[in-house]
């Protein structure tokens, strides 16, 4: 790698990766309608729930530490971002993204107009907010690019000529300098053309600029983006994450997690129950809290408040950060220096009883979930962790220990162990998770599910993905297996957004499932199960369930008088 390219990579990866976690897809302009408009949903269509998504921005993340400890060692989308762009602009990302406090102020000002469906005023204000953050992001990007040109004495003529003939460094710099003045110009719909590459410099830049966006605007963009096809999303359940103690020695993000969950409550209200979050739980933070040290807040108490008061529908776990779903004491015995040798972890992680204390923290969570009937989603792919041995803690055996130890808790394997994607352990993990699904089916308990989030092959290799899903459904037999009633739709939106054709993810997945339905027979209702029915069971949305009752009470408290589309479809569905 030449010097200029390396410097450009170092200059830009941080902002890129932060937006990899916080930006939005290549989105359409918002249509002139409010979140309650039936144009966003199809009352006669199948129930569609996206169980795995994100709408946070860079203010909600430890950007610098995430870039340096996680992104740079990844393959796939996150690794492509790190390779393409670099680690210099993360400070601009932190400064430019709106804080939760600022966004709550804005949303409380807009609340009457949004709830009254004052469509023209709403869309006008949304566009103004979006353009404001775009202009700030564009300014900071171009300032950094110009500084890079001056510092490295890049000659102006090296940025001229057909862009495809330029070096990677010059391509990136020129595209930054050529960013249009308005958001709408940059985010014109791409049309039907399919990009030759899944991740292009242009898609990267569009993704980067979204790092400055308001979260409510991102939620609106999501609903609008995925409302144009035969399947329209009735409910999305974005996950919030907590990485502070695993990569940043407990230093809080600029927008602290309790404030993030308060904001997610407001977004749930302002979308009329179309968006309900997963609250994160970090057992490391709970260990610190239980030791009487300053943990920032009690994670189990945040979980309780989010479920009871903020409209959250479940808990998100992120094991590749450094903890097993259960069995940490045994994992620590197998890998005795796994935590202690990490220089970036605090002394708490070097305690001889750290593994046992992690398990005690997880037990507190599981006991709460069993008591309140709250589902859990966890990252189950060997990816996006700060160390390879940490990523191995996502293995099926650790999930099986949790399932066996807490038989009344419902679990979802996020990313399904990496079906159809690169995975350091190949397909063995997928088979392990399939076995757990099969055991759950045979027991008749319906406590274990999986989601198909970030199955990006659907965008450019749908036939290969179809074969992978057929393998999942058949598992070596001629009849559908556990996955048939356990696999759920998820986009991992925002994370997926680096893909140049990401706005077609839902459309393309529907086409794959239609072809599968032709194979196995329409009477199987494979699309209905995959896009909504399995998720409604996992989330506990049926009438009379604990989550449904909590959400109905949440709507009553917050003045949501019209039932969201998902509710009627759940009540009418045939299971």
Coordinates of C-alpha atoms in Angstrom, one line a residue:
X1 CA 0.0 0.0 0.0
X2 CA 1.5 3.4 -1.0
X3 CA 1.9 6.2 1.5
X4 CA -0.9 8.4 0.2
X5 CA -3.4 5.6 0.1
X6 CA -2.4 4.6 3.7
X7 CA -2.8 8.1 4.9
X8 CA -6.2 8.4 3.2
X9 CA -7.3 5.2 4.8
X10 CA -6.2 6.4 8.2
X11 CA -7.9 9.7 7.6
X12 CA -11.3 8.4 6.8
X13 CA -12.1 5.0 8.4
X14 CA -13.4 6.2 11.7
X15 CA -16.2 8.3 10.3
X16 CA -16.9 5.5 7.9
X17 CA -17.1 2.8 10.5
X18 CA -19.1 4.9 12.9
X19 CA -21.7 5.4 10.2
X20 CA -21.5 1.8 9.4
X21 CA -23.2 1.6 12.7
X22 CA -25.3 4.7 12.5
X23 CA -26.0 5.7 8.9
X24 CA -28.9 4.8 6.7
X25 CA -29.4 3.1 3.5
X26 CA -29.5 4.7 0.1
X27 CA -32.9 6.1 0.8
X28 CA -35.6 7.8 -1.2
X29 CA -36.8 11.3 -0.5
X30 CA -39.5 11.2 2.2
X31 CA -42.9 11.0 0.7
X32 CA -45.4 13.7 1.8
X33 CA -47.1 11.6 4.5
X34 CA -47.0 11.0 8.2
X35 CA -45.9 7.8 10.0
X36 CA -49.5 6.8 10.5
X37 CA -50.3 7.1 6.8
X38 CA -51.5 3.8 5.3
X39 CA -49.2 4.3 2.4
X40 CA -46.4 3.1 4.7
X41 CA -48.2 -0.2 5.2
X42 CA -50.4 -2.6 3.4
X43 CA -53.5 -3.5 5.4
X44 CA -54.2 -6.5 3.1
X45 CA -50.5 -7.6 2.9
X46 CA -48.7 -10.2 4.9
X47 CA -47.4 -9.2 8.4
X48 CA -43.8 -8.0 8.1
X49 CA -41.6 -7.5 11.1
X50 CA -37.9 -6.6 10.9
X51 CA -36.6 -8.1 14.2
X52 CA -32.9 -7.0 13.7
X53 CA -32.1 -3.3 12.9
X54 CA -30.4 -0.2 14.2
X55 CA -31.1 3.5 14.1
X56 CA -28.4 4.9 16.4
X57 CA -25.9 7.5 15.2
X58 CA -22.2 8.2 16.1
X59 CA -23.1 10.0 19.3
X60 CA -24.3 6.6 20.6
X61 CA -21.0 4.8 20.1
X62 CA -17.4 4.7 21.2
X63 CA -16.3 5.4 17.6
X64 CA -12.5 5.7 18.0
X65 CA -12.2 2.6 20.2
X66 CA -14.6 0.6 18.0
X67 CA -12.5 1.5 14.9
X68 CA -9.2 0.7 16.5
X69 CA -10.2 -2.5 18.4
X70 CA -13.0 -4.0 16.3
X71 CA -13.4 -2.7 12.8
X72 CA -9.8 -3.0 11.6
X73 CA -9.7 -6.8 12.3
X74 CA -13.0 -7.7 10.6
X75 CA -13.8 -9.1 7.2
X76 CA -17.1 -8.5 5.4
X77 CA -18.8 -5.2 5.4
X78 CA -17.2 -3.8 8.5
X79 CA -13.7 -4.8 7.3
X80 CA -14.4 -3.2 3.9
X81 CA -15.2 0.1 5.6
X82 CA -12.0 0.0 7.6
X83 CA -10.0 -0.9 4.5
X84 CA -11.6 1.8 2.4
X85 CA -11.5 4.7 4.7
X86 CA -9.4 4.8 7.9
X87 CA -9.4 6.4 11.4
X88 CA -8.9 10.1 11.2
X89 CA -12.4 11.6 11.0
X90 CA -14.1 10.0 14.0
X91 CA -13.7 13.3 16.0
X92 CA -15.9 15.0 13.4
X93 CA -18.5 12.3 13.7
X94 CA -18.8 12.8 17.4
X95 CA -19.1 16.5 17.1
X96 CA -21.6 16.5 14.2
X97 CA -24.1 13.9 15.3
X98 CA -27.0 15.2 17.3
X99 CA -27.1 14.1 20.9
X100 CA -30.1 12.4 22.4
X101 CA -30.8 15.5 24.5
X102 CA -30.8 17.7 21.4
X103 CA -33.0 15.3 19.5
X104 CA -35.5 15.0 22.4
X105 CA -35.8 18.8 22.4
X106 CA -36.5 18.8 18.6
X107 CA -39.0 15.9 18.8
X108 CA -40.9 17.4 21.7
X109 CA -41.3 20.5 19.6
X110 CA -42.5 18.5 16.6
X111 CA -44.6 16.1 18.6
X112 CA -48.0 17.9 18.3
X113 CA -47.7 18.3 14.5
X114 CA -46.5 14.7 14.0
X115 CA -49.3 13.2 16.1
X116 CA -51.8 15.3 14.4
X117 CA -50.5 14.1 11.0
X118 CA -49.8 17.7 9.7
X119 CA -48.2 16.1 6.7
X120 CA -46.8 19.1 4.9
X121 CA -45.3 20.6 8.0
X122 CA -43.9 17.3 9.1
X123 CA -42.2 16.5 5.8
X124 CA -40.9 20.1 5.5
X125 CA -39.4 19.9 9.0
X126 CA -37.9 16.5 8.3
X127 CA -36.2 17.7 5.2
X128 CA -34.9 20.7 7.0
X129 CA -33.4 18.6 9.8
X130 CA -31.9 16.2 7.3
X131 CA -30.4 18.9 5.2
X132 CA -29.0 20.6 8.3
X133 CA -27.1 17.5 9.3
X134 CA -26.0 16.8 5.8
X135 CA -24.5 20.3 5.4
X136 CA -22.6 19.8 8.7
X137 CA -21.3 16.5 7.6
X138 CA -20.3 17.7 4.2
X139 CA -18.5 20.7 5.6
X140 CA -16.4 18.5 8.0
X141 CA -15.6 15.9 5.4
X142 CA -14.5 18.5 2.9
X143 CA -12.4 20.3 5.5
X144 CA -10.6 17.1 6.4
X145 CA -10.1 16.2 2.7
X146 CA -8.6 19.6 1.9
X147 CA -6.3 19.2 4.9
X148 CA -5.2 15.8 3.7
X149 CA -4.4 17.3 0.2
X150 CA -2.3 20.1 1.8
X151 CA -0.5 17.8 4.3
X152 CA 0.5 15.2 1.7
X153 CA 1.1 17.8 -1.1
X154 CA -1.2 16.0 -3.5
X155 CA -1.2 17.7 -6.9
X156 CA -4.5 19.1 -8.1
X157 CA -4.1 17.3 -11.5
X158 CA -4.1 14.0 -9.7
X159 CA -7.8 14.6 -8.9
X160 CA -8.8 15.3 -12.6
X161 CA -9.9 13.1 -15.4
X162 CA -12.4 10.2 -15.5
X163 CA -12.9 9.1 -11.9
X164 CA -12.5 5.4 -12.7
X165 CA -9.0 6.2 -13.9
X166 CA -7.9 7.7 -10.6
X167 CA -6.1 6.0 -7.8
X168 CA -8.2 4.9 -4.8
X169 CA -7.0 7.9 -2.8
X170 CA -7.8 10.4 -5.5
X171 CA -11.2 8.9 -6.1
X172 CA -12.1 9.2 -2.5
X173 CA -10.8 12.8 -2.1
X174 CA -12.5 14.0 -5.3
X175 CA -15.8 12.4 -4.3
X176 CA -15.6 14.2 -1.0
X177 CA -14.8 17.5 -2.6
X178 CA -17.6 17.0 -5.2
X179 CA -20.3 16.3 -2.7
X180 CA -23.4 18.2 -3.8
X181 CA -24.8 21.0 -1.7
X182 CA -28.1 19.3 -0.8
X183 CA -29.0 15.9 0.7
X184 CA -31.6 15.3 -2.0
X185 CA -29.1 15.6 -4.8
X186 CA -26.8 13.1 -3.1
X187 CA -29.5 10.6 -2.3
X188 CA -31.4 10.5 -5.5
X189 CA -32.8 7.0 -5.9
X190 CA -30.3 4.8 -7.8
X191 CA -32.9 3.4 -10.2
X192 CA -32.7 -0.1 -11.5
X193 CA -29.0 -0.2 -12.3
X194 CA -27.2 -2.8 -10.3
X195 CA -23.7 -1.7 -9.1
X196 CA -20.8 -3.8 -10.3
X197 CA -19.5 -3.9 -6.8
X198 CA -21.4 -4.3 -3.6
X199 CA -19.4 -1.7 -1.7
X200 CA -18.3 1.3 -3.8
X201 CA -16.6 4.5 -2.8
X202 CA -19.9 6.3 -3.6
X203 CA -22.0 4.1 -1.4
X204 CA -19.4 4.5 1.4
X205 CA -19.6 8.3 1.2
X206 CA -23.3 8.3 1.2
X207 CA -23.2 6.0 4.2
X208 CA -20.6 8.2 6.0
X209 CA -22.7 11.4 5.6
X210 CA -25.6 9.7 7.3
X211 CA -23.6 9.5 10.5
X212 CA -24.7 13.0 11.3
X213 CA -28.4 12.2 11.1
X214 CA -31.2 12.5 13.6
X215 CA -32.4 9.0 14.7
X216 CA -36.0 9.9 14.1
X217 CA -35.2 11.0 10.6
X218 CA -33.4 7.7 10.1
X219 CA -36.5 5.7 11.4
X220 CA -38.7 7.7 9.0
X221 CA -36.3 7.1 6.1
X222 CA -36.3 3.3 6.9
X223 CA -40.1 3.2 6.9
X224 CA -40.2 5.1 3.6
X225 CA -37.4 3.1 2.0
X226 CA -39.0 -0.3 2.7
X227 CA -42.6 0.7 1.9
X228 CA -42.5 0.6 -1.9
X229 CA -42.6 -3.1 -2.6
X230 CA -44.9 -6.0 -2.3
X231 CA -44.0 -6.5 1.3
X232 CA -44.1 -3.5 3.6
X233 CA -42.6 -3.5 7.1
X234 CA -45.3 -3.2 9.9
X235 CA -42.8 -3.2 12.8
X236 CA -39.1 -2.7 13.2
X237 CA -37.3 -3.5 16.5
X238 CA -34.0 -1.6 16.5
X239 CA -31.3 -2.7 18.9
X240 CA -29.3 -0.4 21.1
X241 CA -25.8 -1.5 22.1
X242 CA -23.5 -1.1 25.1
X243 CA -19.8 -1.5 24.4
X244 CA -18.4 1.0 27.0
X245 CA -16.7 -1.5 29.4
X246 CA -15.4 -3.9 26.7
X247 CA -13.6 -1.3 24.5
X248 CA -13.4 2.0 26.4
X249 CA -12.7 1.2 30.0
X250 CA -16.2 2.3 31.0
X251 CA -16.0 5.7 29.4
X252 CA -19.6 6.7 28.4
X253 CA -20.7 7.5 25.0
X254 CA -21.6 11.2 24.4
X255 CA -25.3 10.2 24.4
X256 CA -25.6 8.0 27.5
X257 CA -27.5 4.8 27.3
X258 CA -30.4 5.8 29.7
X259 CA -30.9 8.9 27.4
X260 CA -30.8 6.7 24.3
X261 CA -33.6 4.5 25.7
X262 CA -35.6 7.6 26.6
X263 CA -35.3 8.7 23.0
X264 CA -36.3 5.3 21.7
X265 CA -39.5 5.7 23.8
X266 CA -40.2 9.0 22.0
X267 CA -39.6 7.5 18.6
X268 CA -42.0 4.6 19.4
X269 CA -44.7 7.2 20.2
X270 CA -44.0 9.3 17.2
X271 CA -44.2 6.4 14.8
X272 CA -47.5 5.2 16.3
X273 CA -46.0 1.9 17.6
X274 CA -44.1 1.1 14.3
X275 CA -40.7 1.1 16.1
X276 CA -40.0 -0.6 19.4
X277 CA -36.4 -1.1 20.7
X278 CA -34.3 -3.8 22.2
X279 CA -32.5 -2.5 25.3
X280 CA -28.9 -3.7 25.7
X281 CA -27.5 -5.6 28.7
X282 CA -23.8 -5.7 29.4
X283 CA -22.8 -8.2 32.2
X284 CA -19.4 -6.5 32.6
X285 CA -21.2 -3.3 33.6
X286 CA -23.4 -5.3 36.0
X287 CA -20.3 -6.8 37.6
X288 CA -18.8 -3.4 38.1
X289 CA -22.1 -2.2 39.5
X290 CA -22.4 -5.2 41.9
X291 CA -18.9 -4.5 43.2
X292 CA -20.0 -1.1 44.3
X293 CA -17.9 0.7 41.7
X294 CA -19.0 3.5 39.4
X295 CA -20.6 1.7 36.5
X296 CA -22.4 4.7 35.1
X297 CA -25.8 3.1 35.8
X298 CA -27.3 -0.2 36.8
X299 CA -27.9 -2.2 33.6
X300 CA -30.5 -4.5 35.1
X301 CA -32.4 -1.4 36.3
X302 CA -32.2 0.1 32.8
X303 CA -33.6 -3.1 31.4
X304 CA -36.5 -3.0 33.9
X305 CA -37.3 0.6 33.2
X306 CA -37.0 0.2 29.4
X307 CA -39.4 -2.8 29.4
X308 CA -41.9 -1.3 31.8
X309 CA -41.9 2.4 30.8
X310 CA -40.1 3.0 27.5
X311 CA -41.9 0.5 25.1
X312 CA -38.9 -1.8 24.7
X313 CA -39.8 -5.3 23.5
X314 CA -36.7 -7.3 24.3
X315 CA -33.0 -7.4 25.4
X316 CA -30.0 -7.3 23.1
X317 CA -26.8 -9.2 24.0
X318 CA -23.5 -8.8 22.2
X319 CA -21.3 -11.7 23.2
X320 CA -18.4 -11.1 20.7
X321 CA -17.5 -8.1 22.9
X322 CA -16.1 -10.6 25.4
X323 CA -18.7 -12.7 27.3
X324 CA -20.6 -15.9 26.7
X325 CA -24.4 -16.1 27.0
X326 CA -23.7 -18.4 29.9
X327 CA -20.8 -20.6 31.1
X328 CA -18.3 -17.8 31.4
X329 CA -16.6 -19.5 34.4
X330 CA -16.0 -22.6 32.3
X331 CA -14.8 -20.5 29.3
X332 CA -12.4 -18.7 31.6
X333 CA -11.0 -22.0 32.8
X334 CA -10.5 -23.2 29.2
X335 CA -8.9 -19.9 28.2
X336 CA -7.4 -18.7 31.5
X337 CA -5.8 -15.5 30.2
X338 CA -8.6 -14.5 27.9
X339 CA -9.6 -11.4 29.8
X340 CA -6.5 -10.7 31.9
X341 CA -4.2 -10.3 29.0
X342 CA -6.3 -7.6 27.3
X343 CA -4.5 -4.3 28.1
X344 CA -7.6 -2.2 27.2
X345 CA -9.8 -3.9 29.9
X346 CA -10.0 -2.5 33.4
X347 CA -8.6 -4.4 36.5
X348 CA -12.1 -5.8 37.2
X349 CA -11.6 -8.1 34.2
X350 CA -8.4 -9.4 35.8
X351 CA -10.1 -10.7 38.9
X352 CA -9.9 -14.5 39.3
X353 CA -13.7 -14.6 39.8
X354 CA -14.5 -12.5 36.7
X355 CA -16.1 -15.4 34.8
X356 CA -18.2 -16.4 37.7
X357 CA -19.4 -12.9 38.2
X358 CA -20.3 -12.5 34.5
X359 CA -22.5 -15.6 34.9
X360 CA -24.1 -14.2 38.0
X361 CA -24.9 -11.0 36.1
X362 CA -26.4 -13.1 33.2
X363 CA -28.4 -15.0 35.7
X364 CA -30.0 -11.8 37.0
X365 CA -31.0 -10.9 33.5
X366 CA -32.4 -14.3 32.7
X367 CA -34.4 -14.5 35.9
X368 CA -36.0 -11.1 35.1
X369 CA -36.8 -12.3 31.5
X370 CA -38.3 -15.5 32.8
X371 CA -40.4 -13.7 35.3
X372 CA -41.6 -11.0 32.9
X373 CA -41.6 -13.1 29.7
X374 CA -39.1 -10.8 27.8
X375 CA -37.3 -12.2 24.7
X376 CA -33.6 -12.0 24.2
X377 CA -31.7 -11.5 20.9
X378 CA -28.0 -12.1 20.8
X379 CA -25.3 -11.7 18.2
X380 CA -24.4 -15.3 17.2
X381 CA -21.9 -14.8 14.5
X382 CA -18.1 -15.0 15.0
X383 CA -17.7 -11.3 14.0
X384 CA -17.5 -7.8 15.2
X385 CA -15.5 -8.4 18.4
X386 CA -12.2 -7.0 19.6
X387 CA -10.4 -10.4 19.8
X388 CA -10.8 -13.8 18.1
X389 CA -11.2 -15.7 21.4
X390 CA -14.0 -13.2 22.4
X391 CA -15.8 -13.9 19.1
X392 CA -15.6 -17.7 19.9
X393 CA -17.9 -17.0 22.9
X394 CA -20.8 -16.7 20.4
X395 CA -20.6 -20.5 19.8
X396 CA -23.7 -22.7 20.0
X397 CA -22.4 -24.5 23.1
X398 CA -22.6 -21.3 25.2
X399 CA -26.1 -20.6 24.0
X400 CA -27.1 -24.2 24.8
X401 CA -25.8 -23.8 28.4
X402 CA -28.0 -20.7 28.8
X403 CA -31.1 -22.4 27.2
X404 CA -30.7 -25.5 29.5
X405 CA -30.1 -23.4 32.6
X406 CA -33.0 -21.1 32.0
X407 CA -35.8 -23.1 30.4
X408 CA -38.4 -20.3 30.5
X409 CA -36.4 -17.7 28.5
X410 CA -36.9 -17.1 24.7
X411 CA -33.7 -16.6 22.7
X412 CA -33.0 -15.5 19.1
X413 CA -29.7 -16.3 17.4
X414 CA -28.9 -13.0 15.6
X415 CA -27.4 -13.5 12.1
X416 CA -28.0 -17.3 12.6
X417 CA -24.3 -18.0 13.1
X418 CA -23.5 -16.5 9.7
X419 CA -25.5 -18.5 7.2
X420 CA -24.4 -17.7 3.7
X421 CA -21.7 -15.3 4.9
X422 CA -18.0 -15.5 5.8
X423 CA -17.4 -17.2 9.2
X424 CA -14.1 -18.2 10.7
X425 CA -15.7 -21.4 11.9
X426 CA -17.3 -22.2 8.5
X427 CA -20.7 -23.8 8.7
X428 CA -20.2 -25.8 11.9
X429 CA -21.8 -23.1 14.0
X430 CA -24.8 -23.0 11.7
X431 CA -25.3 -26.7 12.2
X432 CA -25.0 -26.3 15.9
X433 CA -27.7 -23.6 16.0
X434 CA -29.9 -25.7 13.7
X435 CA -29.6 -28.5 16.3
X436 CA -30.7 -26.2 19.0
X437 CA -33.7 -25.2 16.9
X438 CA -34.6 -28.8 16.2
X439 CA -34.4 -29.7 19.9
X440 CA -36.7 -26.8 20.7
X441 CA -39.2 -28.0 18.0
X442 CA -39.2 -31.5 19.3
X443 CA -39.7 -30.3 22.9
X444 CA -42.7 -28.2 21.6
X445 CA -41.5 -25.1 23.6
X446 CA -41.0 -22.5 20.9
X447 CA -38.3 -20.7 22.9
X448 CA -35.5 -20.7 20.3
X449 CA -35.4 -18.7 17.1
X450 CA -33.0 -17.2 14.6
X451 CA -32.9 -14.2 12.3
X452 CA -31.7 -13.8 8.7
X453 CA -30.1 -10.4 9.2
X454 CA -27.3 -9.1 7.0
X455 CA -27.7 -12.0 4.6
X456 CA -26.2 -9.6 2.0
X457 CA -25.9 -12.3 -0.7
X458 CA -29.5 -11.7 -1.4
X459 CA -28.5 -8.5 -3.2
X460 CA -26.0 -9.9 -5.7
X461 CA -26.1 -13.7 -5.4
X462 CA -29.7 -14.6 -4.6
X463 CA -29.4 -18.1 -6.0
X464 CA -26.6 -18.9 -3.6
X465 CA -28.5 -17.5 -0.7
X466 CA -31.6 -19.5 -1.7
X467 CA -29.5 -22.7 -1.7
X468 CA -28.2 -21.8 1.8
X469 CA -31.7 -21.2 3.1
X470 CA -32.9 -24.4 1.5
X471 CA -30.1 -26.1 3.4
X472 CA -31.3 -24.5 6.6
X473 CA -34.9 -25.5 6.1
X474 CA -34.2 -29.1 5.0
X475 CA -31.1 -29.9 7.1
X476 CA -30.5 -33.1 5.2
X477 CA -34.2 -34.2 5.0
X478 CA -37.0 -34.0 2.5
X479 CA -39.3 -32.1 4.8
X480 CA -39.1 -28.7 6.4
X481 CA -37.5 -28.7 9.8
X482 CA -37.3 -26.4 12.9
X483 CA -36.0 -23.4 11.0
X484 CA -39.3 -23.4 9.1
X485 CA -41.1 -22.2 12.2
X486 CA -38.2 -20.4 13.8
X487 CA -36.3 -18.3 11.1
X488 CA -37.3 -14.6 11.0
X489 CA -36.6 -11.7 8.7
X490 CA -34.1 -9.1 9.7
X491 CA -32.1 -6.5 7.7
X492 CA -29.5 -5.4 10.2
X493 CA -30.3 -2.0 8.6
X494 CA -27.7 0.6 9.1
X495 CA -25.1 -2.1 9.3
X496 CA -26.3 -3.3 5.9
X497 CA -26.2 0.2 4.5
X498 CA -22.7 0.0 3.2
X499 CA -24.0 -2.3 0.5
X500 CA -24.6 -0.3 -2.6
X501 CA -28.0 -1.9 -3.3
X502 CA -29.2 -2.1 0.3
X503 CA -32.5 -0.4 -0.4
X504 CA -33.6 -3.5 -2.3
X505 CA -32.9 -6.0 0.5
X506 CA -36.5 -6.5 1.5
X507 CA -37.6 -6.7 -2.2
X508 CA -34.9 -9.3 -3.0
X509 CA -35.6 -11.4 0.1
X510 CA -39.3 -11.5 -0.9
X511 CA -38.3 -12.8 -4.3
X512 CA -36.2 -15.5 -2.8
X513 CA -38.9 -16.6 -0.4
X514 CA -41.5 -16.6 -3.3
X515 CA -39.2 -19.0 -5.2
X516 CA -38.9 -21.2 -2.1
X517 CA -42.6 -21.2 -1.6
X518 CA -43.0 -22.4 -5.2
X519 CA -40.7 -25.3 -4.2
X520 CA -42.3 -26.4 -1.0
X521 CA -45.9 -25.3 -1.8
X522 CA -48.0 -22.2 -1.0
X523 CA -49.9 -24.1 1.7
X524 CA -46.8 -24.0 3.9
X525 CA -47.1 -20.2 4.2
X526 CA -43.4 -20.0 4.2
X527 CA -43.4 -16.2 3.5
X528 CA -45.9 -15.5 6.2
X529 CA -43.9 -17.4 8.7
X530 CA -40.6 -15.9 7.7
X531 CA -41.6 -12.2 7.4
X532 CA -43.9 -12.0 10.4
X533 CA -45.6 -14.9 12.1
X534 CA -42.4 -16.4 13.6
X535 CA -41.3 -12.9 14.8
X536 CA -44.7 -12.2 16.4
X537 CA -44.4 -15.5 18.4
X538 CA -40.8 -14.7 19.4
X539 CA -41.6 -11.2 20.5
X540 CA -44.8 -12.2 22.3
X541 CA -47.1 -10.0 20.3
X542 CA -50.2 -12.2 20.5
X543 CA -53.2 -10.9 22.4
X544 CA -52.9 -11.7 26.1
X545 CA -49.1 -12.2 26.1
X546 CA -47.0 -10.2 28.5
X547 CA -45.3 -8.0 25.9
X548 CA -48.6 -7.3 24.1
X549 CA -50.2 -6.2 27.4
X550 CA -47.2 -4.0 28.1
X551 CA -47.4 -2.4 24.7
X552 CA -51.1 -1.8 24.9
X553 CA -50.6 -0.1 28.3
X554 CA -47.7 1.9 26.8
X555 CA -50.0 3.1 24.0
X556 CA -52.7 4.1 26.5
X557 CA -50.2 6.1 28.6
X558 CA -48.8 7.9 25.6
X559 CA -52.0 8.8 23.7
X560 CA -51.7 6.3 20.8
X561 CA -55.3 5.7 20.0
X562 CA -55.0 4.0 16.6
X563 CA -53.7 0.5 16.8
X564 CA -50.5 0.0 14.7
X565 CA -50.9 -2.2 11.6
X566 CA -48.9 -5.1 13.1
X567 CA -51.5 -5.5 15.9
X568 CA -54.5 -6.2 13.6
X569 CA -52.4 -8.5 11.4
X570 CA -51.2 -10.5 14.5
X571 CA -54.7 -10.9 15.7
X572 CA -55.9 -12.1 12.3
X573 CA -53.0 -14.3 11.4
X574 CA -53.3 -18.1 11.0
X575 CA -50.6 -19.9 13.0

